[in-house]
Amino acid sequence: MDYTFFGVQIAIKAFFRDPLRQNLAKVIAGSAADQTLFEKRAFWKKVAAVGNQAMPVFEFGYWDLIRGGKAQDEFETWCSEIEGALASEKEEMGAQADEVNRLSANKDYILLTAAVLVERGSNSDLTLGERCDLPEPDYFTRQTFAKLLASFPLLNFGNVQADAVYLMPGSEDDGFSQEDLLGGGYKYLKPLT
Amino acid sequence: MTDPTLLGSKSFHRLVFITRDDLLAARWWHEGMEGAITVSPNRRTALKYLVGLGGLFGAGLLLRAGCDAMGDPAVNMDALELQYKEGWAVGATGTSLIIPDAMPADSEGNTGWASRLNLLGQDLSPGDPTLAPFNVRTLFEVLNNPRGAGLAPLLRPMHSVAMDVGNHAAQALAALFSEEADRQGTALILDMPGPLSVAAAAGVSNVFSPVFLFDNWPHPLGVVPSHQVLAASLYHRPEFVAANARRATSAPPAFVLDNQRLAPYRDESDRFDNRYLARLPGTDKMEALGIKRVLYVTASPEAHELDDLNDDFVALKKKDIDVKMVALSDFAPAPAELLQANHLPPTERTYYYGGHPHGGLFFWSSYHWYSPSYAGRTWSGTLPRTVSTGQTFAPSPRPTLFSSRTVGGLSGVGKQKPSGFGRVSYRSGSGGGFGRSGSFGRSSSNGSG
């Protein structure tokens, strides 16, 4: 069976004492290990609702829609590369790793990533196609990313093969600086207008 | 409109949940819709990236005894973490270990080797404190860990013909660097099947300081037969101990790897994915150690380094640290007539580069590395044995599953481990058994995949 991959990554400006990160963390951490299709939709509604509250401060982002062929690979690539931070734990050595990871001590951003793998040709695939059918100038606007994030709960999860959500950092005490996002492994992120 | 029957029967099962300061993550897999699970095509796609390695993706273990517990939630976890939690032979307790070429005694003929098993890691540690931080003792520590109980009685020293040949070839390699001025700034990376790497490490240990990088635990059903590495280490331990006492403390490092760490693994339902990645010191550490040239040593000629070393090698090259390759098969005994012509005693035990007593001259000139001992000496003969072209090797970036991440992850930290690599899906509950995780660690409640 062919699949379609859809993934969105958004760097959101994190303000001092802003409950956004905490709220997102609560939604993700509070999600059940096993979810029915109804629960799945409810979960994504919460993610989209909480995430989109911060739409005015969506600062950088990246999204992709891949149909057939490498869709499964792409899903796994996104997941494994983000989870790669976990896999490399042993290679990290004390404070030095922090210096390598982070170019600045500023904690200005949180990074929300959502990805889904749906059956090709299904109504979920069609939904994604419609949502992503955007004029090129709109590819990287805040409104577009809010719309894309809001696409997840619109999916018929009967056609969804796998989904994933990532929030970085996982701690309230941490965050990404602009230098982190503009350099190293995040160069692909585009500034949102 | 969604089919109501589907709504009743389908659900998402969480296969990954991570909560750490640097990441909060959850990933689900929709089990019910996978009547004909599409894992295999995906894995096959992944295999295209793995020239000669077979399937690195995929992890898992299906033990028949675990079937009763298949209804319990599965926890996908690192294989080593699972062994730390449940024991080295988790799920296969009582299964014997196969040690080919097992010996009753070690290389010095001691039969009392078992009494010092718990000191193996200590005995094989580099004597040089500057190298100690890079020594990975994970494998040897299984002998001191309560979760390693039951392993020791199954171990025996191991010594095969291949190990013997490798040991002699490695001695010949070390002889090329026997002068301190020649070996200064040189690091070896021995990357061969585990027992052979250990034998080679013993062979070079008078000149180089072995630094072991074995980062897993053995398992009776392990993809990586690391118990053989332990067995080979038991056999050669006296040589390591003696060399440690003899060797200068400032001896350069010989990093010792098991090339089976990336062994092919597909869907075998009766194997435990204990694969791991090499953890070489970073370029800055290499520079701090004064390393200027790296010799990557394989058993036979290879086109390039293993995939998980590509980023490291490319990074070394960028720092002007010269990386070249050599194969142990480049070393062989010299023909009797050559030994006689050079007034050397006839022996099959002494190996030379290219099988010629003057092969060292050829080595240093063809590798274009400066050697105070060999400088100014020329030799115009031919080698009786064809040698590899490792002297022309230069690292070049190539796409591998371990390449630096480009999406999402934190840049520049270690290596990217493909999801599923070295992970198992563990089902706790009534049976305490295991479920099989399919490709990328996805669990399937119907046992297919």
Short mmCIF file of C-alpha atoms in Angstrom, two decimals, chain A residues 10-187:
data_model
loop_
_atom_site.label_atom_id
_atom_site.label_comp_id
_atom_site.label_asym_id
_atom_site.label_seq_id
_atom_site.Cartn_x
_atom_site.Cartn_y
_atom_site.Cartn_z
CA ILE A 10 7.22 25.07 14.05
CA ALA A 11 9.59 27.11 16.18
CA ILE A 12 7.45 29.11 18.55
CA LYS A 13 8.66 32.11 20.48
CA ALA A 14 8.58 31.27 24.15
CA PHE A 15 7.91 34.11 26.52
CA PHE A 16 8.78 34.24 30.16
CA ARG A 17 6.08 32.53 32.20
CA ASP A 18 4.15 31.68 29.06
CA PRO A 19 2.14 28.52 29.82
CA LEU A 20 2.28 27.41 26.19
CA ARG A 21 5.07 24.88 26.61
CA GLN A 22 3.53 23.60 29.78
CA ASN A 23 0.12 23.23 28.14
CA LEU A 24 1.51 21.44 25.13
CA ALA A 25 3.53 19.17 27.38
CA LYS A 26 0.43 18.41 29.40
CA VAL A 27 -1.49 17.39 26.28
CA ILE A 28 1.27 15.15 25.00
CA ALA A 29 2.26 13.63 28.31
CA GLY A 30 -1.37 13.08 29.22
CA SER A 31 -2.17 11.17 26.07
CA ALA A 32 -3.07 7.51 26.45
CA ALA A 33 -0.73 4.81 25.25
CA ASP A 34 -3.58 3.23 23.35
CA GLN A 35 -6.06 5.46 21.62
CA THR A 36 -9.23 4.74 19.74
CA LEU A 37 -9.93 6.71 16.62
CA PHE A 38 -12.12 9.06 18.61
CA GLU A 39 -9.46 9.58 21.23
CA LYS A 40 -6.92 10.15 18.53
CA ARG A 41 -8.94 12.91 16.97
CA ALA A 42 -9.56 14.47 20.37
CA PHE A 43 -5.85 14.39 21.07
CA TRP A 44 -4.96 16.19 17.87
CA LYS A 45 -7.72 18.72 18.42
CA LYS A 46 -6.06 19.63 21.70
CA VAL A 47 -2.60 19.81 20.17
CA ALA A 48 -3.82 22.03 17.36
CA ALA A 49 -5.89 24.23 19.66
CA VAL A 50 -3.11 24.80 22.16
CA GLY A 51 -0.44 25.16 19.49
CA ASN A 52 -2.43 27.59 17.39
CA GLN A 53 -2.99 29.89 20.36
CA ALA A 54 0.60 30.90 19.73
CA MET A 55 0.13 31.50 16.01
CA PRO A 56 1.19 35.17 16.21
CA VAL A 57 4.56 34.06 17.52
CA PHE A 58 5.22 31.23 15.07
CA GLU A 59 8.68 32.38 14.03
CA PHE A 60 10.24 29.62 11.94
CA GLY A 61 8.83 26.55 10.32
CA TYR A 62 9.04 23.77 7.83
CA TRP A 63 6.44 21.47 6.37
CA ASP A 64 6.36 18.73 3.82
CA LEU A 65 3.83 16.59 2.02
CA ILE A 66 5.15 13.51 0.23
CA ARG A 67 2.90 11.13 -1.62
CA GLY A 68 3.85 7.53 -2.35
CA GLY A 69 7.39 6.37 -2.87
CA LYS A 70 9.39 7.68 0.00
CA ALA A 71 6.52 8.65 2.27
CA GLN A 72 7.20 5.92 4.81
CA ASP A 73 10.91 6.61 4.71
CA GLU A 74 10.25 10.28 5.29
CA PHE A 75 8.10 9.59 8.30
CA GLU A 76 10.75 7.37 9.77
CA THR A 77 13.44 9.88 8.93
CA TRP A 78 11.66 12.67 10.77
CA CYS A 79 11.04 10.48 13.76
CA SER A 80 14.44 8.89 13.93
CA GLU A 81 16.27 12.15 13.44
CA ILE A 82 14.38 13.86 16.19
CA GLU A 83 14.65 10.85 18.46
CA GLY A 84 18.29 10.66 17.47
CA ALA A 85 18.92 13.09 20.28
CA LEU A 86 17.93 10.29 22.58
CA ALA A 87 19.96 7.67 20.77
CA SER A 88 23.07 9.77 21.05
CA GLU A 89 22.78 10.12 24.77
CA LYS A 90 25.80 7.97 25.39
CA GLU A 91 27.91 10.06 23.11
CA GLU A 92 27.13 13.13 25.10
CA MET A 93 29.65 13.85 27.75
CA GLY A 94 28.62 16.22 30.49
CA ALA A 95 28.64 19.88 29.89
CA GLN A 96 30.59 19.62 26.68
CA ALA A 97 27.61 18.15 24.89
CA ASP A 98 25.56 21.15 25.88
CA GLU A 99 28.11 23.37 24.29
CA VAL A 100 27.89 21.36 21.14
CA ASN A 101 24.10 21.24 21.10
CA ARG A 102 23.36 24.79 21.90
CA LEU A 103 25.05 27.76 20.45
CA SER A 104 23.54 30.15 22.92
CA ALA A 105 22.17 30.02 26.42
CA ASN A 106 19.13 32.07 25.44
CA LYS A 107 15.92 30.11 25.73
CA ASP A 108 13.72 31.86 23.27
CA TYR A 109 11.98 29.12 21.34
CA ILE A 110 10.23 25.82 21.65
CA LEU A 111 10.00 23.46 18.73
CA LEU A 112 6.76 21.62 17.99
CA THR A 113 6.79 18.85 15.41
CA ALA A 114 3.82 16.86 14.17
CA ALA A 115 3.92 14.14 11.56
CA VAL A 116 1.49 11.66 10.15
CA LEU A 117 1.48 8.82 7.67
CA VAL A 118 -1.82 8.25 5.88
CA GLU A 119 -3.10 5.83 3.28
CA ARG A 120 -2.54 7.13 -0.19
CA GLY A 121 -5.75 7.96 -1.98
CA SER A 122 -7.83 7.85 1.19
CA ASN A 123 -10.08 10.68 2.25
CA SER A 124 -7.37 11.72 4.73
CA ASP A 125 -4.94 11.95 1.88
CA LEU A 126 -7.39 14.08 -0.06
CA THR A 127 -7.88 16.31 2.96
CA LEU A 128 -4.16 16.84 3.23
CA GLY A 129 -3.95 17.52 -0.48
CA GLU A 130 -6.58 20.20 -0.21
CA ARG A 131 -5.04 21.77 2.86
CA CYS A 132 -1.62 21.87 1.29
CA ASP A 133 -2.79 23.21 -2.05
CA LEU A 134 -1.40 26.65 -1.37
CA PRO A 135 -0.06 29.40 -3.56
CA GLU A 136 3.69 29.42 -3.31
CA PRO A 137 3.95 32.84 -1.63
CA ASP A 138 1.87 31.44 1.22
CA TYR A 139 4.05 28.41 1.84
CA PHE A 140 5.78 29.93 4.83
CA THR A 141 3.37 32.23 6.57
CA ARG A 142 2.11 32.00 10.14
CA GLN A 143 -1.44 31.61 8.90
CA THR A 144 -0.42 28.70 6.71
CA PHE A 145 1.26 26.92 9.58
CA ALA A 146 -1.77 27.43 11.79
CA LYS A 147 -3.91 25.97 9.01
CA LEU A 148 -1.53 23.05 8.56
CA LEU A 149 -1.47 22.30 12.27
CA ALA A 150 -5.24 22.45 12.30
CA SER A 151 -5.29 19.83 9.54
CA PHE A 152 -4.38 17.01 11.87
CA PRO A 153 -7.70 16.76 13.71
CA LEU A 154 -9.50 16.91 10.39
CA LEU A 155 -8.06 13.59 9.31
CA ASN A 156 -10.06 10.41 9.29
CA PHE A 157 -7.80 8.42 11.55
CA GLY A 158 -9.16 5.21 10.11
CA ASN A 159 -6.84 5.99 7.22
CA VAL A 160 -3.90 7.02 9.35
CA GLN A 161 -1.11 4.53 9.70
CA ALA A 162 1.10 6.33 12.19
CA ASP A 163 1.40 9.68 13.85
CA ALA A 164 3.95 11.41 16.00
CA VAL A 165 4.30 14.57 17.99
CA TYR A 166 7.45 16.06 19.45
CA LEU A 167 8.02 18.97 21.76
CA MET A 168 11.52 20.23 22.27
CA PRO A 169 12.76 20.94 24.81
CA GLY A 170 10.90 18.72 27.21
CA SER A 171 11.76 20.87 30.20
CA GLU A 172 10.31 24.19 31.20
CA ASP A 173 13.76 25.34 32.13
CA ASP A 174 15.19 25.04 28.68
CA GLY A 175 14.69 26.39 25.20
CA PHE A 176 16.31 27.10 21.89
CA SER A 177 18.01 30.31 21.03
CA GLN A 178 17.75 31.94 17.64
CA GLU A 179 21.36 30.99 17.04
CA ASP A 180 20.45 27.37 17.65
CA LEU A 181 17.70 27.52 15.09
CA LEU A 182 19.61 29.42 12.46
CA GLY A 183 22.65 27.21 12.62
CA GLY A 184 23.59 23.59 12.76
CA GLY A 185 20.84 21.08 12.29
CA TYR A 186 17.98 23.53 11.88
CA LYS A 187 19.07 25.42 8.81
#
